[in-house]
Amino acid sequence: MMGHIYIVQPLIALIAGVLILIMPRLLNYVVALYLIVVGLIGLFSAFTIPAS
């Protein structure tokens, strides 16, 4: 599962960057959505790691 996180975050950043270039007025929404998604991915990965 951890391998997927390393793929998802750069893709989200790339999509966010393209959207900001196309429509600069979306900057606030794109940044907010990016932070929410990355935060949720971090939380879910923290809870799915088995404790050793």
CSV table of N, CA, C and O in Angstrom, one decimal:
chain,number,residue,atom,x,y,z
A,1,MET,N,0.8,-1.2,0.0
A,1,MET,CA,0.0,0.0,0.0
A,1,MET,C,0.9,1.3,0.0
A,1,MET,O,0.5,2.2,-0.6
A,2,MET,N,2.0,1.2,0.7
A,2,MET,CA,2.8,2.4,0.7
A,2,MET,C,3.4,2.8,-0.6
A,2,MET,O,3.6,4.0,-0.9
A,3,GLY,N,3.6,1.9,-1.5
A,3,GLY,CA,4.1,2.2,-2.8
A,3,GLY,C,3.1,3.0,-3.6
A,3,GLY,O,3.5,3.8,-4.5
A,4,HIS,N,1.8,2.8,-3.4
A,4,HIS,CA,0.8,3.6,-4.1
A,4,HIS,C,0.9,5.1,-3.7
A,4,HIS,O,0.6,5.9,-4.5
A,5,ILE,N,1.2,5.4,-2.5
A,5,ILE,CA,1.2,6.7,-2.0
A,5,ILE,C,2.3,7.5,-2.7
A,5,ILE,O,2.1,8.7,-3.1
A,6,TYR,N,3.4,6.9,-3.0
A,6,TYR,CA,4.5,7.6,-3.7
A,6,TYR,C,4.1,7.9,-5.2
A,6,TYR,O,4.7,8.8,-5.8
A,7,ILE,N,3.2,7.2,-5.7
A,7,ILE,CA,2.7,7.5,-7.1
A,7,ILE,C,1.6,8.5,-7.1
A,7,ILE,O,1.5,9.4,-8.0
A,8,VAL,N,0.7,8.5,-6.1
A,8,VAL,CA,-0.5,9.3,-6.1
A,8,VAL,C,-0.1,10.8,-5.8
A,8,VAL,O,-0.6,11.7,-6.5
A,9,GLN,N,0.8,11.1,-4.9
A,9,GLN,CA,1.1,12.4,-4.5
A,9,GLN,C,1.7,13.2,-5.7
A,9,GLN,O,1.3,14.4,-5.9
A,10,PRO,N,2.7,12.7,-6.4
A,10,PRO,CA,3.2,13.4,-7.6
A,10,PRO,C,2.1,13.7,-8.7
A,10,PRO,O,2.1,14.7,-9.3
A,11,LEU,N,1.2,12.7,-8.8
A,11,LEU,CA,0.2,12.9,-9.8
A,11,LEU,C,-0.8,14.0,-9.4
A,11,LEU,O,-1.2,14.8,-10.3
A,12,ILE,N,-1.1,14.0,-8.2
A,12,ILE,CA,-2.0,15.1,-7.7
A,12,ILE,C,-1.3,16.4,-7.8
A,12,ILE,O,-2.0,17.4,-8.3
A,13,ALA,N,0.0,16.5,-7.5
A,13,ALA,CA,0.7,17.8,-7.7
A,13,ALA,C,0.7,18.2,-9.1
A,13,ALA,O,0.6,19.4,-9.4
A,14,LEU,N,1.0,17.3,-10.0
A,14,LEU,CA,1.0,17.6,-11.5
A,14,LEU,C,-0.3,18.1,-12.0
A,14,LEU,O,-0.4,19.1,-12.7
A,15,ILE,N,-1.4,17.4,-11.6
A,15,ILE,CA,-2.7,17.9,-12.0
A,15,ILE,C,-3.0,19.2,-11.5
A,15,ILE,O,-3.6,20.1,-12.2
A,16,ALA,N,-2.7,19.5,-10.2
A,16,ALA,CA,-2.9,20.8,-9.6
A,16,ALA,C,-2.2,21.8,-10.3
A,16,ALA,O,-2.7,22.9,-10.5
A,17,GLY,N,-0.9,21.6,-10.6
A,17,GLY,CA,-0.1,22.6,-11.3
A,17,GLY,C,-0.6,22.9,-12.7
A,17,GLY,O,-0.7,24.1,-13.1
A,18,VAL,N,-1.1,21.9,-13.4
A,18,VAL,CA,-1.7,22.2,-14.7
A,18,VAL,C,-3.0,23.0,-14.6
A,18,VAL,O,-3.2,23.9,-15.4
A,19,LEU,N,-3.8,22.6,-13.7
A,19,LEU,CA,-5.0,23.4,-13.5
A,19,LEU,C,-4.8,24.9,-13.1
A,19,LEU,O,-5.4,25.8,-13.6
A,20,ILE,N,-3.7,25.1,-12.3
A,20,ILE,CA,-3.4,26.5,-11.9
A,20,ILE,C,-2.9,27.2,-13.1
A,20,ILE,O,-3.2,28.4,-13.3
A,21,LEU,N,-2.1,26.6,-14.0
A,21,LEU,CA,-1.6,27.2,-15.2
A,21,LEU,C,-2.8,27.6,-16.2
A,21,LEU,O,-2.8,28.6,-16.8
A,22,ILE,N,-3.7,26.7,-16.3
A,22,ILE,CA,-4.8,26.9,-17.2
A,22,ILE,C,-5.8,28.0,-16.7
A,22,ILE,O,-6.2,28.8,-17.4
A,23,MET,N,-6.1,27.8,-15.4
A,23,MET,CA,-7.1,28.8,-14.8
A,23,MET,C,-6.5,29.3,-13.5
A,23,MET,O,-6.8,28.7,-12.4
A,24,PRO,N,-5.8,30.4,-13.5
A,24,PRO,CA,-5.2,30.9,-12.3
A,24,PRO,C,-6.2,31.3,-11.2
A,24,PRO,O,-5.8,31.3,-10.0
A,25,ARG,N,-7.4,31.5,-11.5
A,25,ARG,CA,-8.4,31.9,-10.5
A,25,ARG,C,-8.8,30.7,-9.6
A,25,ARG,O,-9.3,30.8,-8.5
A,26,LEU,N,-8.4,29.5,-10.0
A,26,LEU,CA,-8.7,28.3,-9.3
A,26,LEU,C,-7.6,28.0,-8.2
A,26,LEU,O,-7.7,27.0,-7.5
A,27,LEU,N,-6.6,28.9,-8.1
A,27,LEU,CA,-5.5,28.6,-7.2
A,27,LEU,C,-5.9,28.3,-5.8
A,27,LEU,O,-5.5,27.3,-5.2
A,28,ASN,N,-6.8,29.0,-5.2
A,28,ASN,CA,-7.2,28.8,-3.8
A,28,ASN,C,-7.9,27.4,-3.7
A,28,ASN,O,-7.6,26.6,-2.7
A,29,TYR,N,-8.8,27.0,-4.6
A,29,TYR,CA,-9.5,25.8,-4.5
A,29,TYR,C,-8.5,24.6,-4.8
A,29,TYR,O,-8.6,23.6,-4.1
A,30,VAL,N,-7.6,24.8,-5.7
A,30,VAL,CA,-6.7,23.7,-6.1
A,30,VAL,C,-5.8,23.4,-4.9
A,30,VAL,O,-5.5,22.3,-4.5
A,31,VAL,N,-5.2,24.5,-4.3
A,31,VAL,CA,-4.3,24.3,-3.1
A,31,VAL,C,-5.1,23.7,-2.0
A,31,VAL,O,-4.6,22.8,-1.3
A,32,ALA,N,-6.3,24.1,-1.7
A,32,ALA,CA,-7.1,23.6,-0.6
A,32,ALA,C,-7.4,22.1,-0.9
A,32,ALA,O,-7.2,21.3,0.1
A,33,LEU,N,-7.8,21.7,-2.0
A,33,LEU,CA,-8.1,20.3,-2.4
A,33,LEU,C,-6.8,19.5,-2.3
A,33,LEU,O,-6.8,18.3,-1.8
A,34,TYR,N,-5.7,20.0,-2.8
A,34,TYR,CA,-4.4,19.3,-2.7
A,34,TYR,C,-4.0,19.0,-1.2
A,34,TYR,O,-3.7,17.9,-0.9
A,35,LEU,N,-4.1,20.0,-0.4
A,35,LEU,CA,-3.8,19.8,1.0
A,35,LEU,C,-4.7,18.8,1.7
A,35,LEU,O,-4.3,18.0,2.5
A,36,ILE,N,-6.0,18.8,1.4
A,36,ILE,CA,-6.9,17.9,2.0
A,36,ILE,C,-6.6,16.5,1.5
A,36,ILE,O,-6.6,15.6,2.3
A,37,VAL,N,-6.4,16.3,0.2
A,37,VAL,CA,-6.1,15.0,-0.3
A,37,VAL,C,-4.8,14.4,0.3
A,37,VAL,O,-4.8,13.2,0.7
A,38,VAL,N,-3.8,15.2,0.3
A,38,VAL,CA,-2.5,14.7,0.8
A,38,VAL,C,-2.6,14.4,2.3
A,38,VAL,O,-2.1,13.4,2.8
A,39,GLY,N,-3.4,15.2,3.0
A,39,GLY,CA,-3.6,15.0,4.4
A,39,GLY,C,-4.3,13.7,4.7
A,39,GLY,O,-4.0,12.9,5.5
A,40,LEU,N,-5.4,13.4,3.9
A,40,LEU,CA,-6.1,12.2,4.0
A,40,LEU,C,-5.3,11.0,3.7
A,40,LEU,O,-5.3,9.9,4.3
A,41,ILE,N,-4.5,11.1,2.6
A,41,ILE,CA,-3.6,10.0,2.2
A,41,ILE,C,-2.6,9.7,3.4
A,41,ILE,O,-2.4,8.5,3.7
A,42,GLY,N,-2.1,10.7,4.0
A,42,GLY,CA,-1.2,10.5,5.1
A,42,GLY,C,-1.8,9.9,6.3
A,42,GLY,O,-1.2,9.0,6.9
A,43,LEU,N,-3.0,10.3,6.6
A,43,LEU,CA,-3.8,9.7,7.7
A,43,LEU,C,-4.1,8.3,7.5
A,43,LEU,O,-3.9,7.4,8.3
A,44,PHE,N,-4.6,8.0,6.3
A,44,PHE,CA,-5.0,6.6,6.0
A,44,PHE,C,-3.7,5.7,6.0
A,44,PHE,O,-3.8,4.5,6.4
A,45,SER,N,-2.6,6.2,5.5
A,45,SER,CA,-1.4,5.3,5.4
A,45,SER,C,-0.9,5.1,6.8
A,45,SER,O,-0.4,4.1,7.2
A,46,ALA,N,-1.1,6.1,7.7
A,46,ALA,CA,-0.6,5.9,9.1
A,46,ALA,C,-1.4,4.9,9.8
A,46,ALA,O,-0.9,4.2,10.7
A,47,PHE,N,-2.7,4.8,9.5
A,47,PHE,CA,-3.6,3.9,10.2
A,47,PHE,C,-3.5,2.5,9.6
A,47,PHE,O,-3.9,1.5,10.3
A,48,THR,N,-3.0,2.3,8.4
A,48,THR,CA,-3.0,1.0,7.8
A,48,THR,C,-1.6,0.3,7.9
A,48,THR,O,-1.5,-0.8,7.6
A,49,ILE,N,-0.6,1.0,8.5
A,49,ILE,CA,0.7,0.4,8.7
A,49,ILE,C,0.5,-0.5,10.0
A,49,ILE,O,0.2,0.0,11.0
A,50,PRO,N,0.8,-1.8,9.8
A,50,PRO,CA,0.7,-2.7,11.0
A,50,PRO,C,1.8,-2.3,12.0
A,50,PRO,O,2.9,-2.0,11.7
A,51,ALA,N,1.4,-2.3,13.3
A,51,ALA,CA,2.3,-2.0,14.4
A,51,ALA,C,3.2,-3.2,14.6
A,51,ALA,O,2.8,-4.4,14.6
A,52,SER,N,4.5,-2.9,14.8
A,52,SER,CA,5.5,-4.0,15.0
A,52,SER,C,5.8,-4.2,16.4
A,52,SER,O,5.6,-3.4,17.3
